[in-house]
């Protein structure tokens, strides 16, 4: 069998896991429990995964280090779903706060490298009924879009479906010298992209600090249709993602004001999925780029803040900055230190303050073992000198905001979540 090495993107993300930084994302899937007795959810889920694992072969693979070139994916010897799916040992049903604390603890727990890079912790009983799956997936294995595909194939109730295609193994490409010349030409032709996306700001970030191993999580939910209608009421070209950025900026503003900190402008790193560019829509792995958007945190008027953000995102989309950055970084990855230098620049806390991502979840109703999914919560890991991250997913007719932070740097994360709720309500009133 040909060696299947990690892509440059996946390997770069794997290397980010060091010190206190883990490399996984986390999702909490909350479902009703179907009527009638049955085996424990943990047993049923292990059995389902054993039947469906061929649909997502990557989920039975582990990473094999290499002395030459990038690490590769290899079959995990003796793969057993029981090693990947475990029960949360709690003496009583968990209420919402206990579930949040459990997810916070698991977010800080590393995924072992000698097993496939995913794990599910099953909460068999929730207060008020139902159960929850706490799913961790290493970002080197899948980004937000592909994690949702993995959940659909392995966990959700569905009719039989064909297995997705495996990603193609690496094949020899142009020489390093050829790539270097091509990339240099791209850079020479895109000074505007560099200026818009990678210029340093003069303001300091309140989240630029060395992060420790503890994690705090907070969640906010709002009706999806309401957020869409608020954006359209403000302007015909205002997008749902613009609304997400605007209310997130407002929540940060309120948190800063509670602490007496200056509410200067901050910049958000906004991931942009490029999976619609892929020939194989079912391939796992990462294929996204990003753009940087200035957040007018000092603007108290929610409508003016939203319109300012819309102008920013429209400008970057018109210039195709995300695609240009993707092409530049892919070319530079193979040419030595240039690519690493640009990546270091893109992670500079003076270039951006907070990562805010928005991933579409399932549009249709989802059930697991006959129980309807009623909440889908998501968070992603923070980074060095970036102690706050906001992740958003749409599902069940709701928009779910997930906040992850180092509590030593960002105390009172629940207050920031409450601030986002207040901003949604205020924008709704202003846009009515």
Coordinates of C-alpha atoms in Angstrom, one line a residue, residues 17 29 38 44 113 186 196 211 238 427:
X17 CA -0.1 20.8 19.8
X29 CA -24.5 16.5 21.1
X38 CA -32.8 -0.6 25.7
X44 CA -25.2 0.8 21.3
X113 CA -1.2 9.7 19.9
X186 CA 2.0 35.2 -6.6
X196 CA -5.3 43.8 4.3
X211 CA -2.0 30.1 28.3
X238 CA -25.6 41.6 5.3
X427 CA -29.6 44.2 17.6

